[in-house]
Amino acid sequence: MAFVSTRQIRHELCIKQLREIGAEVMSVQGVMFFVRFDLEGFKIVYLYRINTYNDYYLERIKPYPSPGGTFKTEEQVVDMINIDVEQFRNAMNSKNFDLFIQIITKLCNAVRKFEDLFLYYNVSREELESIKKEVDNIEEVIDYAAKHDKRVYYKKEPDTL
């Protein structure tokens, strides 16, 4: 029983930390949590839940879905959310921020459309190869930009570049 109460105390401290950085935290039956931020009208929403192994699965669900990962402690979840929010606050200073949101929203929608296409239709090899070529091209453009554009955030290394 002491383990449960110690864990609850630790989790309450983490929720307090999230609120201190501007989050609204909503608990769903004590195992799933929505964490919402409003950054000058720009909404960011996270969902994390505790699984049967007492790990924490985190994902960003707004402005676009992005898996955050699985963590062993509440503190790791708070750290990841804090870094992500900090990166968005920084990115919002870019004059290209709205275009970034438009592009990433289209990319997320394209993934869903592609999944529906493949799961609901008998897609030809030629069409799949054409789509793959376009995706390869997008990745090349992203890799090129990462090598040639100025880096602006250093507290965490990129996950995929």
Tab-separated table of N, CA and C in Angstrom, residues 9-95:
chain	number	residue	atom	x	y	z
A	9	ILE	N	1.760	10.384	-4.643
A	9	ILE	CA	2.393	11.641	-4.231
A	9	ILE	C	3.334	12.131	-5.325
A	10	ARG	N	4.157	11.233	-5.877
A	10	ARG	CA	5.074	11.603	-6.960
A	10	ARG	C	4.306	12.121	-8.162
A	11	HIS	N	3.207	11.451	-8.487
A	11	HIS	CA	2.430	11.863	-9.650
A	11	HIS	C	1.763	13.218	-9.407
A	12	GLU	N	1.281	13.442	-8.210
A	12	GLU	CA	0.689	14.748	-7.885
A	12	GLU	C	1.726	15.861	-8.017
A	13	LEU	N	2.966	15.587	-7.620
A	13	LEU	CA	4.032	16.574	-7.780
A	13	LEU	C	4.296	16.866	-9.258
A	14	CYS	N	4.221	15.828	-10.084
A	14	CYS	CA	4.411	16.022	-11.523
A	14	CYS	C	3.271	16.837	-12.127
A	15	ILE	N	2.061	16.549	-11.710
A	15	ILE	CA	0.918	17.332	-12.187
A	15	ILE	C	1.078	18.791	-11.769
A	16	LYS	N	1.560	19.000	-10.545
A	16	LYS	CA	1.815	20.363	-10.070
A	16	LYS	C	2.854	21.053	-10.956
A	17	GLN	N	3.921	20.334	-11.329
A	17	GLN	CA	4.947	20.906	-12.206
A	17	GLN	C	4.353	21.287	-13.559
A	18	LEU	N	3.495	20.432	-14.103
A	18	LEU	CA	2.857	20.731	-15.386
A	18	LEU	C	1.995	21.986	-15.282
A	19	ARG	N	1.259	22.088	-14.196
A	19	ARG	CA	0.419	23.273	-13.999
A	19	ARG	C	1.271	24.533	-13.852
A	20	GLU	N	2.429	24.398	-13.229
A	20	GLU	CA	3.319	25.551	-13.060
A	20	GLU	C	3.852	26.075	-14.390
A	21	ILE	N	3.941	25.212	-15.402
A	21	ILE	CA	4.408	25.682	-16.713
A	21	ILE	C	3.228	26.014	-17.632
A	22	GLY	N	2.025	26.080	-17.043
A	22	GLY	CA	0.874	26.576	-17.796
A	22	GLY	C	-0.110	25.540	-18.287
A	23	ALA	N	0.017	24.302	-17.840
A	23	ALA	CA	-0.866	23.244	-18.322
A	23	ALA	C	-2.166	23.182	-17.539
A	24	GLU	N	-3.181	22.744	-18.233
A	24	GLU	CA	-4.428	22.308	-17.596
A	24	GLU	C	-4.383	20.788	-17.671
A	25	VAL	N	-4.491	20.111	-16.542
A	25	VAL	CA	-4.371	18.656	-16.499
A	25	VAL	C	-5.703	18.058	-16.089
A	26	MET	N	-6.181	17.086	-16.884
A	26	MET	CA	-7.436	16.417	-16.587
A	26	MET	C	-7.176	14.916	-16.474
A	27	SER	N	-7.586	14.333	-15.369
A	27	SER	CA	-7.413	12.901	-15.116
A	27	SER	C	-8.665	12.145	-15.523
A	28	VAL	N	-8.463	10.993	-16.164
A	28	VAL	CA	-9.566	10.095	-16.488
A	28	VAL	C	-9.324	8.802	-15.715
A	29	GLN	N	-10.055	8.628	-14.635
A	29	GLN	CA	-9.988	7.459	-13.763
A	29	GLN	C	-8.581	7.181	-13.234
A	30	GLY	N	-7.754	8.199	-13.151
A	30	GLY	CA	-6.444	8.070	-12.538
A	30	GLY	C	-5.414	7.301	-13.326
A	31	VAL	N	-5.728	6.900	-14.572
A	31	VAL	CA	-4.757	6.159	-15.380
A	31	VAL	C	-4.497	6.812	-16.733
A	32	MET	N	-5.330	7.779	-17.093
A	32	MET	CA	-5.152	8.486	-18.347
A	32	MET	C	-5.272	9.976	-18.052
A	33	PHE	N	-4.368	10.757	-18.656
A	33	PHE	CA	-4.306	12.177	-18.355
A	33	PHE	C	-4.196	12.988	-19.635
A	34	PHE	N	-5.032	14.008	-19.741
A	34	PHE	CA	-4.942	14.987	-20.818
A	34	PHE	C	-4.223	16.203	-20.262
A	35	VAL	N	-3.249	16.689	-21.001
A	35	VAL	CA	-2.476	17.855	-20.597
A	35	VAL	C	-2.624	18.877	-21.717
A	36	ARG	N	-3.242	20.014	-21.378
A	36	ARG	CA	-3.531	21.036	-22.395
A	36	ARG	C	-2.763	22.317	-22.105
A	37	PHE	N	-2.264	22.912	-23.196
A	37	PHE	CA	-1.607	24.211	-23.129
A	37	PHE	C	-2.277	25.137	-24.129
A	38	ASP	N	-2.384	26.387	-23.762
A	38	ASP	CA	-2.848	27.427	-24.666
A	38	ASP	C	-1.742	28.467	-24.730
A	39	LEU	N	-0.991	28.449	-25.826
A	39	LEU	CA	0.113	29.389	-26.009
A	39	LEU	C	-0.359	30.509	-26.928
A	40	GLU	N	-0.863	31.564	-26.331
A	40	GLU	CA	-1.340	32.722	-27.092
A	40	GLU	C	-2.340	32.301	-28.175
A	41	GLY	N	-3.269	31.424	-27.819
A	41	GLY	CA	-4.282	30.961	-28.759
A	41	GLY	C	-3.911	29.712	-29.531
A	42	PHE	N	-2.651	29.290	-29.460
A	42	PHE	CA	-2.206	28.066	-30.123
A	42	PHE	C	-2.318	26.922	-29.117
A	43	LYS	N	-3.105	25.905	-29.454
A	43	LYS	CA	-3.390	24.815	-28.526
A	43	LYS	C	-2.451	23.626	-28.760
A	44	ILE	N	-1.937	23.110	-27.647
A	44	ILE	CA	-1.156	21.863	-27.664
A	44	ILE	C	-1.802	20.942	-26.637
A	45	VAL	N	-2.052	19.700	-27.038
A	45	VAL	CA	-2.691	18.736	-26.143
A	45	VAL	C	-1.899	17.433	-26.171
A	46	TYR	N	-1.636	16.911	-24.985
A	46	TYR	CA	-0.942	15.630	-24.823
A	46	TYR	C	-1.876	14.661	-24.122
A	47	LEU	N	-1.630	13.405	-24.354
A	47	LEU	CA	-2.317	12.341	-23.642
A	47	LEU	C	-1.236	11.401	-23.133
A	48	TYR	N	-1.284	11.084	-21.851
A	48	TYR	CA	-0.419	10.007	-21.375
A	48	TYR	C	-1.242	9.087	-20.505
A	49	ARG	N	-0.851	7.839	-20.555
A	49	ARG	CA	-1.583	6.829	-19.780
A	49	ARG	C	-0.590	5.851	-19.175
A	50	ILE	N	-1.048	5.275	-18.092
A	50	ILE	CA	-0.240	4.301	-17.372
A	50	ILE	C	-0.679	2.920	-17.834
A	51	ASN	N	0.269	2.112	-18.322
A	51	ASN	CA	-0.098	0.771	-18.801
A	51	ASN	C	0.018	-0.260	-17.682
A	52	THR	N	-0.263	-1.496	-18.021
A	52	THR	CA	-0.275	-2.561	-17.010
A	52	THR	C	1.107	-2.842	-16.422
A	53	TYR	N	2.166	-2.377	-17.086
A	53	TYR	CA	3.522	-2.569	-16.584
A	53	TYR	C	3.990	-1.354	-15.773
A	54	ASN	N	3.051	-0.444	-15.493
A	54	ASN	CA	3.336	0.804	-14.782
A	54	ASN	C	4.301	1.705	-15.536
A	55	ASP	N	4.293	1.602	-16.868
A	55	ASP	CA	5.022	2.532	-17.724
A	55	ASP	C	4.052	3.621	-18.169
A	56	TYR	N	4.615	4.719	-18.624
A	56	TYR	CA	3.810	5.847	-19.080
A	56	TYR	C	3.971	5.989	-20.586
A	57	TYR	N	2.863	5.897	-21.300
A	57	TYR	CA	2.891	6.109	-22.744
A	57	TYR	C	2.402	7.523	-23.019
A	58	LEU	N	3.210	8.306	-23.735
A	58	LEU	CA	2.912	9.716	-24.013
A	58	LEU	C	2.738	9.916	-25.506
A	59	GLU	N	1.739	10.721	-25.864
A	59	GLU	CA	1.594	11.149	-27.249
A	59	GLU	C	1.040	12.564	-27.292
A	60	ARG	N	1.473	13.302	-28.301
A	60	ARG	CA	0.886	14.618	-28.544
A	60	ARG	C	-0.279	14.389	-29.491
A	61	ILE	N	-1.436	14.940	-29.172
A	61	ILE	CA	-2.598	14.730	-30.031
A	61	ILE	C	-3.031	16.000	-30.749
A	62	LYS	N	-2.518	17.150	-30.308
A	62	LYS	CA	-2.830	18.398	-30.979
A	62	LYS	C	-1.628	19.317	-30.844
A	63	PRO	N	-1.219	20.007	-31.864
A	63	PRO	CA	-1.888	20.368	-33.106
A	63	PRO	C	-1.875	19.269	-34.160
A	64	TYR	N	-1.039	18.252	-33.972
A	64	TYR	CA	-1.019	17.100	-34.862
A	64	TYR	C	-0.524	15.910	-34.044
A	65	PRO	N	-0.943	14.715	-34.410
A	65	PRO	CA	-0.548	13.544	-33.611
A	65	PRO	C	0.933	13.202	-33.781
A	66	SER	N	1.563	12.893	-32.650
A	66	SER	CA	2.964	12.502	-32.664
A	66	SER	C	3.252	11.656	-31.423
A	67	PRO	N	3.768	10.426	-31.613
A	67	PRO	CA	4.086	9.616	-30.435
A	67	PRO	C	5.240	10.236	-29.664
A	68	GLY	N	5.112	10.242	-28.350
A	68	GLY	CA	6.163	10.795	-27.502
A	68	GLY	C	7.075	9.739	-26.945
A	69	GLY	N	6.551	8.521	-26.815
A	69	GLY	CA	7.362	7.431	-26.304
A	69	GLY	C	6.801	6.834	-25.030
A	70	THR	N	7.515	5.854	-24.523
A	70	THR	CA	7.163	5.170	-23.287
A	70	THR	C	8.241	5.480	-22.257
A	71	PHE	N	7.795	5.812	-21.056
A	71	PHE	CA	8.711	6.254	-20.011
A	71	PHE	C	8.471	5.465	-18.736
A	72	LYS	N	9.507	5.343	-17.940
A	72	LYS	CA	9.422	4.601	-16.677
A	72	LYS	C	8.901	5.453	-15.533
A	73	THR	N	9.116	6.770	-15.603
A	73	THR	CA	8.731	7.619	-14.478
A	73	THR	C	7.887	8.808	-14.942
A	74	GLU	N	7.145	9.341	-14.000
A	74	GLU	CA	6.340	10.534	-14.251
A	74	GLU	C	7.235	11.712	-14.590
A	75	GLU	N	8.387	11.782	-13.942
A	75	GLU	CA	9.309	12.883	-14.168
A	75	GLU	C	9.793	12.930	-15.617
A	76	GLN	N	10.007	11.753	-16.203
A	76	GLN	CA	10.424	11.697	-17.604
A	76	GLN	C	9.315	12.228	-18.518
A	77	VAL	N	8.076	11.934	-18.186
A	77	VAL	CA	6.938	12.438	-18.960
A	77	VAL	C	6.896	13.963	-18.882
A	78	VAL	N	7.023	14.500	-17.675
A	78	VAL	CA	7.002	15.951	-17.484
A	78	VAL	C	8.156	16.600	-18.248
A	79	ASP	N	9.343	16.015	-18.174
A	79	ASP	CA	10.494	16.567	-18.889
A	79	ASP	C	10.244	16.603	-20.392
A	80	MET	N	9.691	15.528	-20.935
A	80	MET	CA	9.429	15.462	-22.370
A	80	MET	C	8.384	16.496	-22.791
A	81	ILE	N	7.326	16.620	-22.011
A	81	ILE	CA	6.296	17.624	-22.320
A	81	ILE	C	6.890	19.022	-22.227
A	82	ASN	N	7.666	19.268	-21.199
A	82	ASN	CA	8.277	20.589	-21.010
A	82	ASN	C	9.160	20.971	-22.201
A	83	ILE	N	9.978	20.049	-22.654
A	83	ILE	CA	10.850	20.301	-23.815
A	83	ILE	C	10.008	20.559	-25.057
A	84	ASP	N	8.982	19.756	-25.268
A	84	ASP	CA	8.140	19.901	-26.448
A	84	ASP	C	7.448	21.267	-26.467
A	85	VAL	N	6.891	21.663	-25.332
A	85	VAL	CA	6.225	22.969	-25.237
A	85	VAL	C	7.238	24.091	-25.462
A	86	GLU	N	8.412	23.945	-24.893
A	86	GLU	CA	9.459	24.943	-25.083
A	86	GLU	C	9.830	25.059	-26.565
A	87	GLN	N	9.904	23.924	-27.256
A	87	GLN	CA	10.221	23.948	-28.683
A	87	GLN	C	9.111	24.644	-29.475
A	88	PHE	N	7.860	24.395	-29.124
A	88	PHE	CA	6.757	25.075	-29.807
A	88	PHE	C	6.776	26.573	-29.523
A	89	ARG	N	7.036	26.941	-28.276
A	89	ARG	CA	7.122	28.381	-27.955
A	89	ARG	C	8.192	29.049	-28.817
A	90	ASN	N	9.313	28.385	-28.953
A	90	ASN	CA	10.394	28.904	-29.783
A	90	ASN	C	9.981	28.944	-31.255
A	91	ALA	N	9.393	27.867	-31.747
A	91	ALA	CA	8.997	27.789	-33.155
A	91	ALA	C	7.944	28.832	-33.513
A	92	MET	N	7.100	29.181	-32.541
A	92	MET	CA	6.057	30.176	-32.805
A	92	MET	C	6.647	31.544	-33.142
A	93	ASN	N	7.908	31.771	-32.823
A	93	ASN	CA	8.564	33.032	-33.164
A	93	ASN	C	8.948	33.104	-34.636
A	94	SER	N	8.920	31.978	-35.320
A	94	SER	CA	9.272	31.957	-36.734
A	94	SER	C	8.147	32.557	-37.570
A	95	LYS	N	8.530	33.335	-38.574
A	95	LYS	CA	7.525	33.878	-39.485
A	95	LYS	C	6.937	32.770	-40.368
